CSV table of C-alpha atoms in Angstrom, one decimal:
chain,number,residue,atom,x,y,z
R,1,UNK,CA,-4.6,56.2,10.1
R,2,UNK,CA,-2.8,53.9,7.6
R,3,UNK,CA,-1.5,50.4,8.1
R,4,UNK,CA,2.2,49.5,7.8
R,5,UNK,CA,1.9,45.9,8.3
R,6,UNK,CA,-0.1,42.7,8.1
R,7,UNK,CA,-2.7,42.9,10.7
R,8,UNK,CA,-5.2,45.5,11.3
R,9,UNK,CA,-3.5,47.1,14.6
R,10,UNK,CA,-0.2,47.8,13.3
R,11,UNK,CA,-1.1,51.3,12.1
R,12,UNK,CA,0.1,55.1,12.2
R,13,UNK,CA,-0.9,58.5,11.1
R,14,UNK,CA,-0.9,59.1,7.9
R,15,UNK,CA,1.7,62.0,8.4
R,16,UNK,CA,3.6,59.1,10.7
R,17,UNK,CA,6.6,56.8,10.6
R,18,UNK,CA,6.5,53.0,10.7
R,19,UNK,CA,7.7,52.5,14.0
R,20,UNK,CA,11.6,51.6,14.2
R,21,UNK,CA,12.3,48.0,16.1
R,22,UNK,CA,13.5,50.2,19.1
R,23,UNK,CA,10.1,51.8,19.3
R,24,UNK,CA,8.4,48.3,19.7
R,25,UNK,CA,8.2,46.2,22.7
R,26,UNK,CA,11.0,43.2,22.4
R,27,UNK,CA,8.1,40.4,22.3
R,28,UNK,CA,6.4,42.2,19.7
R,29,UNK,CA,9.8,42.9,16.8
R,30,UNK,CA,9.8,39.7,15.6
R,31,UNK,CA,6.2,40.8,14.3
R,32,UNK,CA,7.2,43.5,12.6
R,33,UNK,CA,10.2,42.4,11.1
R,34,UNK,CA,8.3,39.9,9.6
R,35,UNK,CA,5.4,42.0,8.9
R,36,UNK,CA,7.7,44.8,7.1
R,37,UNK,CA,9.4,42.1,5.5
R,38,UNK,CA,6.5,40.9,3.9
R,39,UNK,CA,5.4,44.4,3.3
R,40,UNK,CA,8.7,45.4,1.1
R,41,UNK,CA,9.0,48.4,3.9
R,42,UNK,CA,11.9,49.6,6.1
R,43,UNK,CA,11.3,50.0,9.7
R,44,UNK,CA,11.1,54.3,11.2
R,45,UNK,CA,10.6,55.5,7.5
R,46,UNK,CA,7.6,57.4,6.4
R,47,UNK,CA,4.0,56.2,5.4
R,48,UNK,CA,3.0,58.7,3.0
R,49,UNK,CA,4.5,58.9,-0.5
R,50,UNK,CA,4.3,54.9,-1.0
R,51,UNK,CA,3.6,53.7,-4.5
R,52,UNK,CA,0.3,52.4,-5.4
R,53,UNK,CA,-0.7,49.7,-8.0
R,54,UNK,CA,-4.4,49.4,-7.0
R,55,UNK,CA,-7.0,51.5,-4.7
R,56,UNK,CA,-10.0,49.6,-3.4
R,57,UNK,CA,-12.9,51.9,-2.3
R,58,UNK,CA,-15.0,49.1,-1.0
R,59,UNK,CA,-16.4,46.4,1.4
R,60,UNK,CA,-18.9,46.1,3.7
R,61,UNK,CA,-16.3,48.2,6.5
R,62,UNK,CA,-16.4,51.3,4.7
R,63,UNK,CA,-18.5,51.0,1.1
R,64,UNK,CA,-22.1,52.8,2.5
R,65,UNK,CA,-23.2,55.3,1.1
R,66,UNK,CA,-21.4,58.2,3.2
R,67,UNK,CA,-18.4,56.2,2.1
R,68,UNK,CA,-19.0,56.8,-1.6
R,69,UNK,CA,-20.4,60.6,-1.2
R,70,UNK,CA,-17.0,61.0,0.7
R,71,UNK,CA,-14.8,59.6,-1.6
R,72,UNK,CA,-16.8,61.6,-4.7
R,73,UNK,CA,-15.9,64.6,-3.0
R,74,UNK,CA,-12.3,64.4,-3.3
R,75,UNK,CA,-12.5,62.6,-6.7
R,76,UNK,CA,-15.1,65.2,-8.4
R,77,UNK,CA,-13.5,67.0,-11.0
R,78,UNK,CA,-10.2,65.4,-10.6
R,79,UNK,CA,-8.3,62.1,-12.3
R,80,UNK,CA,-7.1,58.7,-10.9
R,81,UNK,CA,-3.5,59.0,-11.4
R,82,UNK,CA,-1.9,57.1,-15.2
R,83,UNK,CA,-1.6,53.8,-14.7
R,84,UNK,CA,-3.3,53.0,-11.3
R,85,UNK,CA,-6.5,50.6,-11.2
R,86,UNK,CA,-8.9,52.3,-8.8
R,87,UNK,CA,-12.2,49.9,-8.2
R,88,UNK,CA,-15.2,51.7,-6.1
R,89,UNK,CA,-17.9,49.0,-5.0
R,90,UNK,CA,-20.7,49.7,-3.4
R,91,UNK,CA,-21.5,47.9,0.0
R,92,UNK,CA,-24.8,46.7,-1.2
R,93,UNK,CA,-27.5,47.0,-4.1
R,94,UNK,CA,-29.4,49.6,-2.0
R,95,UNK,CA,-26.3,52.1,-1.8
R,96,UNK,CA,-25.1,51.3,-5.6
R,97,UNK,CA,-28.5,52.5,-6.5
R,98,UNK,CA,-28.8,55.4,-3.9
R,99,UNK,CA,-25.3,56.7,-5.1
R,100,UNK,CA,-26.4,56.2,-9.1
R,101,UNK,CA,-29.1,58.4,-8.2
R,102,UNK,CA,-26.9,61.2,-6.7
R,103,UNK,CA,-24.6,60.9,-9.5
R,104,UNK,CA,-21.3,59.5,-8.0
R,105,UNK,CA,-21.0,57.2,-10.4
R,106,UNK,CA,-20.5,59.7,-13.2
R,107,UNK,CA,-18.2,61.2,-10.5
R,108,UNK,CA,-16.0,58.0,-10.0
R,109,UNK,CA,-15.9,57.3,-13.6
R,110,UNK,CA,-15.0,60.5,-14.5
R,111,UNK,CA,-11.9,60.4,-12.7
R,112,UNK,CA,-11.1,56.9,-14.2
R,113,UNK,CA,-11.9,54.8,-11.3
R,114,UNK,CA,-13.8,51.6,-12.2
R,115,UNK,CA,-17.5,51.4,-10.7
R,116,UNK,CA,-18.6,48.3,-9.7
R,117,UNK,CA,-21.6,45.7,-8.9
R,118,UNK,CA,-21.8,45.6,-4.7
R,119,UNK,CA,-19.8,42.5,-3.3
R,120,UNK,CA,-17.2,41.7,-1.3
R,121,UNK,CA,-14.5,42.5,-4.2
R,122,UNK,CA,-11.0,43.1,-3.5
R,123,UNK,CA,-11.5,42.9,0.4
R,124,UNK,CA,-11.0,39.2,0.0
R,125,UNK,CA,-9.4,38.7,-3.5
R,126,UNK,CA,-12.8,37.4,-4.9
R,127,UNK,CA,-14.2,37.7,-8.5
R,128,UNK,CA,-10.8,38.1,-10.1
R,129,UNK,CA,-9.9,41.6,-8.2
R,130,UNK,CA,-7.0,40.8,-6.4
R,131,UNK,CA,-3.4,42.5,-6.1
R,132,UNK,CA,-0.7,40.7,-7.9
R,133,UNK,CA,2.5,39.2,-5.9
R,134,UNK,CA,4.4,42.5,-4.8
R,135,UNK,CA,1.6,44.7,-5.5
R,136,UNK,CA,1.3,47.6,-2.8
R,137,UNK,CA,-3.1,48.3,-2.7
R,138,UNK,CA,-4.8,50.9,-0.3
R,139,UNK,CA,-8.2,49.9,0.8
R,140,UNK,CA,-10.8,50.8,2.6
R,141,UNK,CA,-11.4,47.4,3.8
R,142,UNK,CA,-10.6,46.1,7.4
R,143,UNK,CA,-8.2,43.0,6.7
R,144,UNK,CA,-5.1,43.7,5.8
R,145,UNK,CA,-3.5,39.9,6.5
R,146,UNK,CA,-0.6,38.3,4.3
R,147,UNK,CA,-1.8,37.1,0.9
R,148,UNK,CA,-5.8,38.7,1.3
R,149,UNK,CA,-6.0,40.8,-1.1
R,150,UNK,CA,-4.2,38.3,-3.0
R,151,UNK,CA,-1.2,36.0,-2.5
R,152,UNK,CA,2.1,38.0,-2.1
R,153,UNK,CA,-0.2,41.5,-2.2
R,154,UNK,CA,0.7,44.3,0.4
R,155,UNK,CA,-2.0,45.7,1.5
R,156,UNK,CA,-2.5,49.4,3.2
R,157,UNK,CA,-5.6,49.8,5.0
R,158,UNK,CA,-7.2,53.5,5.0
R,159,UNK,CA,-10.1,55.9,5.2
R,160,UNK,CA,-12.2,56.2,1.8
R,161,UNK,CA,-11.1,59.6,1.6
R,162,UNK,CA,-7.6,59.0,2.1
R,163,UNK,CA,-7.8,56.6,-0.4
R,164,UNK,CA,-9.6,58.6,-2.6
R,165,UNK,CA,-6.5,61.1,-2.4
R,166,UNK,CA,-4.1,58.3,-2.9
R,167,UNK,CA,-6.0,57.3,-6.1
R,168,UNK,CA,-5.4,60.9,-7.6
R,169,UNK,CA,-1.9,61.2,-6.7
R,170,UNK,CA,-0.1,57.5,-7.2
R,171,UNK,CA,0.8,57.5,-3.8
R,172,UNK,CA,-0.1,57.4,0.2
R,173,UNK,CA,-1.3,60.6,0.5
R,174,UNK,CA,-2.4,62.9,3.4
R,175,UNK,CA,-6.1,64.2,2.3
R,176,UNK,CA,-5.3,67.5,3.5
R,177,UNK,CA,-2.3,67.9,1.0
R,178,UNK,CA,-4.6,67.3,-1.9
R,179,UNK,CA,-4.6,70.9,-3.4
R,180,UNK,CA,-0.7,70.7,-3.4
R,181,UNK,CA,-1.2,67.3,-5.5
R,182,UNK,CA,-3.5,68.9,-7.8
R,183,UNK,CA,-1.7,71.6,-8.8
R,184,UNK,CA,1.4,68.9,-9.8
R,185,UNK,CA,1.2,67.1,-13.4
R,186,UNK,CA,-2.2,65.4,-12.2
R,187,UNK,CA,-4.1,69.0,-13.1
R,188,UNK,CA,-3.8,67.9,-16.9
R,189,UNK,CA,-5.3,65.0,-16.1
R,190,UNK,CA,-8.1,67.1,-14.8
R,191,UNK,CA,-8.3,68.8,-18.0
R,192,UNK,CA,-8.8,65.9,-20.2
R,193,UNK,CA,-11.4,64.8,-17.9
R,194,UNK,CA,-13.2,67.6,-18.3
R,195,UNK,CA,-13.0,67.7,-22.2
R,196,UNK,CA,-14.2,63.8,-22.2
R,197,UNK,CA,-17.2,65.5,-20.7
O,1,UNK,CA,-22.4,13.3,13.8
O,2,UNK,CA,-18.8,13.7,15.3
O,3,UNK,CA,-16.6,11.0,17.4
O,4,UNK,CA,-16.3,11.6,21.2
O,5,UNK,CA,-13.1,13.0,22.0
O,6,UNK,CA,-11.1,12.3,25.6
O,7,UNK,CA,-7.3,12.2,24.9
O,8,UNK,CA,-4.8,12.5,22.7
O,9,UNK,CA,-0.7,11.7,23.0
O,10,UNK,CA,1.4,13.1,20.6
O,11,UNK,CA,4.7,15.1,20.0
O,12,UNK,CA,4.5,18.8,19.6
O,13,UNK,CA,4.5,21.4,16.5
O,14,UNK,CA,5.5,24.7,17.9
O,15,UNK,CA,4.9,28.2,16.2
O,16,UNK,CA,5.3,30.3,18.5
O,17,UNK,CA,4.8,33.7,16.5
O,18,UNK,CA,1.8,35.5,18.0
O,19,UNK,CA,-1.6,36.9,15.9
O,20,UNK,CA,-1.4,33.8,13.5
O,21,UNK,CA,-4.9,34.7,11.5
O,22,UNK,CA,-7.3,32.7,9.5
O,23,UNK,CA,-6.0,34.2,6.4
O,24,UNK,CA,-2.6,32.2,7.2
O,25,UNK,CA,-4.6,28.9,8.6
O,26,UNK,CA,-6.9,29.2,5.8
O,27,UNK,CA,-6.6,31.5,2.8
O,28,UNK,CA,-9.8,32.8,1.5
O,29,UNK,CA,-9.3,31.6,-1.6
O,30,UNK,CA,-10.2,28.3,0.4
O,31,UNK,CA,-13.9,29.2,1.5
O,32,UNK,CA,-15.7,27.8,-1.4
O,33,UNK,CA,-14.8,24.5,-0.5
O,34,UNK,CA,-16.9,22.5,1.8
O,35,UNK,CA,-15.8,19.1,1.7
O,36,UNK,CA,-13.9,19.4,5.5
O,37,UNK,CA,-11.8,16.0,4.6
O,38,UNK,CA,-9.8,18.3,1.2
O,39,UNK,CA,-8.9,20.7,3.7
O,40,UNK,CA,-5.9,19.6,4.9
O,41,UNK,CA,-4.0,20.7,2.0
O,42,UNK,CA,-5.5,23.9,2.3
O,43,UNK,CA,-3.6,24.7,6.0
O,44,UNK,CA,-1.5,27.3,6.2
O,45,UNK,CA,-1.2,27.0,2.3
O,46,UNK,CA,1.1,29.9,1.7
O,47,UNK,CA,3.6,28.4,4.2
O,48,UNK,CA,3.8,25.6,2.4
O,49,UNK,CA,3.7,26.2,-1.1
O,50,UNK,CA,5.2,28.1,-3.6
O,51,UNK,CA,3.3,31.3,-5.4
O,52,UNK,CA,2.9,28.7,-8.0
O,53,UNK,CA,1.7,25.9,-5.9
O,54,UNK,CA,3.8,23.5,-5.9
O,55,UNK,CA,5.3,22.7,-2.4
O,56,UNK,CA,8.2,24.1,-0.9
O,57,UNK,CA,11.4,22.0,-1.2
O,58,UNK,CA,12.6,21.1,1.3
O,59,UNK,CA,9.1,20.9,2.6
O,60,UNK,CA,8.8,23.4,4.9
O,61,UNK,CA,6.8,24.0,8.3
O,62,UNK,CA,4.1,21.5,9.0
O,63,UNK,CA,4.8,19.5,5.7
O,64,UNK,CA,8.6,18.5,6.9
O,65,UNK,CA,8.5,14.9,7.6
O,66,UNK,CA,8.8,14.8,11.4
O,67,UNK,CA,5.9,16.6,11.8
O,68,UNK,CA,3.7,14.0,9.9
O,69,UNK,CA,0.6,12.9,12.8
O,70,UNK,CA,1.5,15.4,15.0
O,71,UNK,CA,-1.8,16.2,17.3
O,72,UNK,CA,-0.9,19.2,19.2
O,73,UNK,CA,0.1,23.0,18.1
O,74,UNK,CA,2.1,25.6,20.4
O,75,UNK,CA,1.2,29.1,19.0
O,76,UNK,CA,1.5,32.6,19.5
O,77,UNK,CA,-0.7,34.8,21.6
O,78,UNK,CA,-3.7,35.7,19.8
O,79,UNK,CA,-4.2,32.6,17.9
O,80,UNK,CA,-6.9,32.8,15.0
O,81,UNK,CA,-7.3,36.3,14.7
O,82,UNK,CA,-9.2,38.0,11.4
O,83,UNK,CA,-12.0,36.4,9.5
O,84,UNK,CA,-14.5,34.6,11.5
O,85,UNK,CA,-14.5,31.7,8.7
O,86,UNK,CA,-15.0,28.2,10.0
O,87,UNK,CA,-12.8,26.9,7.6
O,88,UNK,CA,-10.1,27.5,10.0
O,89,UNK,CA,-10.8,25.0,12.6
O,90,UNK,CA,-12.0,22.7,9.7
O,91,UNK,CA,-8.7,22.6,7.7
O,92,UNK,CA,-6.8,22.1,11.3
O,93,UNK,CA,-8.9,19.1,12.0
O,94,UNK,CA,-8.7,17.7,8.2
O,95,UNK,CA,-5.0,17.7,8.8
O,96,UNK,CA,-5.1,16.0,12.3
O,97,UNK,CA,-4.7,18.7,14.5
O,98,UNK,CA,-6.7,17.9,17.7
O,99,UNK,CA,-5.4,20.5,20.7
O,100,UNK,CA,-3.8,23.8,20.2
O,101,UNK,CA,-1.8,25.6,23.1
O,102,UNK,CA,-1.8,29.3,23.4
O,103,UNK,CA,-1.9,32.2,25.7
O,104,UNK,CA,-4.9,33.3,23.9
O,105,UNK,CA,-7.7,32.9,21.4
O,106,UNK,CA,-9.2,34.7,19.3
O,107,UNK,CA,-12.7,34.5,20.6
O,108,UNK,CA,-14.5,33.4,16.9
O,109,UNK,CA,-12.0,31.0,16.4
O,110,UNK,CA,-12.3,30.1,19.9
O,111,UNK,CA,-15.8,29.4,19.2
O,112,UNK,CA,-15.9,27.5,15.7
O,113,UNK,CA,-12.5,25.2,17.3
O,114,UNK,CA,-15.0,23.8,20.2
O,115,UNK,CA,-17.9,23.4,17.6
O,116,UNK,CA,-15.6,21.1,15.7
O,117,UNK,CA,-13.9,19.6,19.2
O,118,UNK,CA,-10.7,21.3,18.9
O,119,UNK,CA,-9.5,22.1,21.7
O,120,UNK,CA,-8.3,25.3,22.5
O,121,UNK,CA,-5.9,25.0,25.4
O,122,UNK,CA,-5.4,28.8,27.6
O,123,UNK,CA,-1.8,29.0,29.3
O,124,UNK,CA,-0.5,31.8,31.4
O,125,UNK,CA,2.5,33.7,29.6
O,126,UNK,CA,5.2,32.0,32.0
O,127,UNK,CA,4.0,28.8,31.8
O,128,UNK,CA,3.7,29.2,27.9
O,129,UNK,CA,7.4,30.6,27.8
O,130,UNK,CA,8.5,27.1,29.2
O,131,UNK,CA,6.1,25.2,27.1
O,132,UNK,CA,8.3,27.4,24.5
O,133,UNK,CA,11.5,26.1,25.9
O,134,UNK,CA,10.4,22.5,26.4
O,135,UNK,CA,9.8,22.0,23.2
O,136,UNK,CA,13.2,23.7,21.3
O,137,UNK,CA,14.8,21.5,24.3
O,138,UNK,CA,12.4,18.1,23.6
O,139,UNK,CA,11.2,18.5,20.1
O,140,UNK,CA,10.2,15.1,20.3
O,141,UNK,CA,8.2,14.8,23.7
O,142,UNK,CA,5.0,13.8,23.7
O,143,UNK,CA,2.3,15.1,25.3
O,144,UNK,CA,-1.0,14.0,26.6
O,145,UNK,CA,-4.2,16.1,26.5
O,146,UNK,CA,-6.7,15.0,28.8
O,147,UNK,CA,-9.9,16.1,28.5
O,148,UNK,CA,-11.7,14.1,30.8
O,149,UNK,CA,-9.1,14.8,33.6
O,150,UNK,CA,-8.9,18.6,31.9
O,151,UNK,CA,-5.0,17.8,32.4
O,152,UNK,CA,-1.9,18.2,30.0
O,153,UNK,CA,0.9,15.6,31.1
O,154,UNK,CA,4.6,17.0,30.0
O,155,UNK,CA,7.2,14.2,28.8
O,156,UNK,CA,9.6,13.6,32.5
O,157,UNK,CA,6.3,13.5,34.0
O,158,UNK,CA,5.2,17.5,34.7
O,159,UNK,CA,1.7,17.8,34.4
O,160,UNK,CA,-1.1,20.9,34.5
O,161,UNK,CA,-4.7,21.6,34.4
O,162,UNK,CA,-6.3,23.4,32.3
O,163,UNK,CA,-10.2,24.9,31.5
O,164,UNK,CA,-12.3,24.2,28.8
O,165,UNK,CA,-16.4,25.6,28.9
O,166,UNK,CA,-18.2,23.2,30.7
O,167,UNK,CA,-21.0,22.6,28.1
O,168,UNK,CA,-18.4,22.7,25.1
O,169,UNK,CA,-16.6,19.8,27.2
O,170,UNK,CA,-19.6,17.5,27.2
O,171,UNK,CA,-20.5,18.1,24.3
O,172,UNK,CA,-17.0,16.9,22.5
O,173,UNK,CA,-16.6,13.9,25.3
O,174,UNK,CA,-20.2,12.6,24.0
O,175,UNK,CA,-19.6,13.3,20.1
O,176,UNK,CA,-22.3,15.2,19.9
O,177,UNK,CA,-23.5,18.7,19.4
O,178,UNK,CA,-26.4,21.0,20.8
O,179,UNK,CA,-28.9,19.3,18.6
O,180,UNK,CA,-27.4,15.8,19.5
O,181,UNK,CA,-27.7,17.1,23.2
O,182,UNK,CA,-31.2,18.4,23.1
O,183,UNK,CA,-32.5,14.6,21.1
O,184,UNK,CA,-30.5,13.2,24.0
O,185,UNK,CA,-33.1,14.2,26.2
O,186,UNK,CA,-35.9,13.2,24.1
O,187,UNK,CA,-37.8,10.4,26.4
O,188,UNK,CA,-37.6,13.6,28.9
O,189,UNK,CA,-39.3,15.5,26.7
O,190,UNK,CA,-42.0,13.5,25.1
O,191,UNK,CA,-43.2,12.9,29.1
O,192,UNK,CA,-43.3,16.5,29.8
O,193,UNK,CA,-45.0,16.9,26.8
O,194,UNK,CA,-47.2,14.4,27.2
O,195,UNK,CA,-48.3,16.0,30.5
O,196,UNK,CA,-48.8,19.3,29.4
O,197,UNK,CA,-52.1,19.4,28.2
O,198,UNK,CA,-53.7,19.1,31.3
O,199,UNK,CA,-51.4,21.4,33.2
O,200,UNK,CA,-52.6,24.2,31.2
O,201,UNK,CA,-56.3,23.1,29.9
O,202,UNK,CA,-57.9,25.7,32.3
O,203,UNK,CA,-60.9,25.3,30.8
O,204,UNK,CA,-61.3,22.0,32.2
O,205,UNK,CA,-61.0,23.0,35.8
């Protein structure tokens, strides 16, 4: 599931459509007009393939350590897409230094994501990591209300390991279609990671 | 220690949008602040002011003029959804909210608004509808909340009851809190105290 709008319900499947106003119940359109206004999105199109500025892998929702281990997985040996600030904070001390000790860090930095002390981070615009006004972000976090992640940010709420695709490719991106994403211009990405190592 | 609280007349803001979270009420941004009397300015910031802070012009939403000392809120369902932050009932009660009308709550925000003896009033949907009405027909109504009585009186003279918890209603009637309650008690206390050495010195008997 990924969120369309600007509270935690108003969600669809990643291969989904943001509902059209006809698909809503009447009481509920003003909503989502208002939602996908703040959002920058047009009702009935799809979810997938929206721009990213910044992924959040984080919070205390989803930052444990089978959070990390499964975002790792579909960063290892792969590259944050150019340009895109990806932050991965740890959910507490304890799991920053469980997942140092398995090596994800090397993992996330590898890929170009920034690894971070544990805190509450970009979940609620603290310490500086925030989403600028019309900036779209996919997180792992749980709140996904106008102006959290930062005032005028847009904010799509997601798995780690959908995020974790959507770092590599730019985009909202279906996990499942990672290998197709791979093979695009991203793969010499992979390459240069792999020299740097 | 808070002032007891029994009644309040005043005319009516309505928002009637539904799921109106804590984020809006009170950005996070807000939550390092603890001084409850500088909240005010922080309620429902972003509605008010521009990305650069300054306020809206015209002032918009709560900040336009006719809305200055206005008591009482008509909201959407839902009301105080999100973050369980206090700060939301605090920066409604800095700015001189004292009742809020609603088909729902959002049952953390629930909670914190009868801590800080704000009263959140439940309505069924119809009767919220024509709350909804009254108000685009009578923006300038007022109303009376009644705790006491556990009444709202319409403007032309409508009236109708409505539940707050028991416990949470003394407790904002008396100005006091659970603490305040329990010391309230004390000469109570100190006798059964008093007493209850011998009850259970067995060894005595």
């Amino acid at each position: 599931m990924v969120t369309y709008g600007t509270n935690p319900g108003m969600g669809v499947p990643v291969t989904g459509r943001i509902p059209a106003l006809a698909d809503v119940e009447p009481g509920a359109r003003d909503d989502l007009e208002r939602a996908l206004a703040y959002m920058g999105l047009e009702a009935g199109s799809s979810i997938a393939g929206r721009k990213l500025d910044v992924v959040f892998i984080g919070s205390c929702t989803n930052g444990r350590i089978e959070d990390l281990r499964a975002a790792a997985s579909v960063l290892r040996g792969r590259r944050v897409a150019e340009g895109l600030r990806v932050l991965v904070v740890p959910g507490s001390q304890k799991v920053k230094k469980q997942a140092e000790s398995e090596g994800l860090d090397a993992v996330f930095k590898a890929a170009g994501a920034e690894w971070r002390e544990s805190g509450c981070s970009m979940c609620i615009a603290m310490n500086g990591d925030q989403l600028e006004p019309g900036q779209y972000g996919i997180s792992t976090s749980n709140r996904n209300f106008e102006g959290r992640q930062g005032k005028g940010g847009r904010t799509f709420l997601a798995s780690p390991v959908t995020a974790a695709a959507s770092a590599v490719a730019g985009v909202v991106t279906d996990p499942r279609t990672l290998a197709d994403v791979a093979a695009q211009p991203v793969a010499v990405w992979r390459s240069a990671a792999v020299e740097a190592h | 220690m808070p002032e007891p609280f029994a009644k309040t007349t005043s005319r009516v803001i309505a928002i009637p949008r539904a799921n109106i979270d804590t984020d809006q009420i009170c950005p996070a941004r807000f939550l390092k602040i603890t001084d409850k009397a500088g909240l005010a300015d922080a309620l429902f910031f972003d509605w008010r002011f521009t990305p650069d802070g300054k306020r809206r012009k015209p002032p918009s939403f709560i900040d336009e003029r006719h809305n200055a000392g206005r008591r009482i809120l008509l909201v959407g369902d839902n009301f105080g959804a999100g973050s369980s932050r206090e700060h939301a009932p605090w920066a409604l009660r800095a700015w001189g909210i004292r009742a809020i009308v609603s088909t729902s709550f959002a049952d953390i925000f629930k909670g914190n608004a009868l801590k800080n003896a704000l009263l959140p009033i439940v309505v069924s949907p119809e009767r919220h509808a024509a709350l909804v009405a009254l108000v685009a027909a009578n923006p300038d109504g007022e109303w009376t909340v009644d705790l006491e009585a556990g009444q709202v009186k319409l403007p032309g003279g409508e009236s109708f009851l409505f539940e707050i918890d028991p416990f949470a209603r003394t407790m904002i009637l008396a100005g006091t809190d659970e603490v305040g309650y329990v010391l309230s008690n004390l000469p109570a206390i100190e006798a059964w105290e008093a007493a209850h050495p011998a009850r259970v010195d067995t060894a005595r008997a």
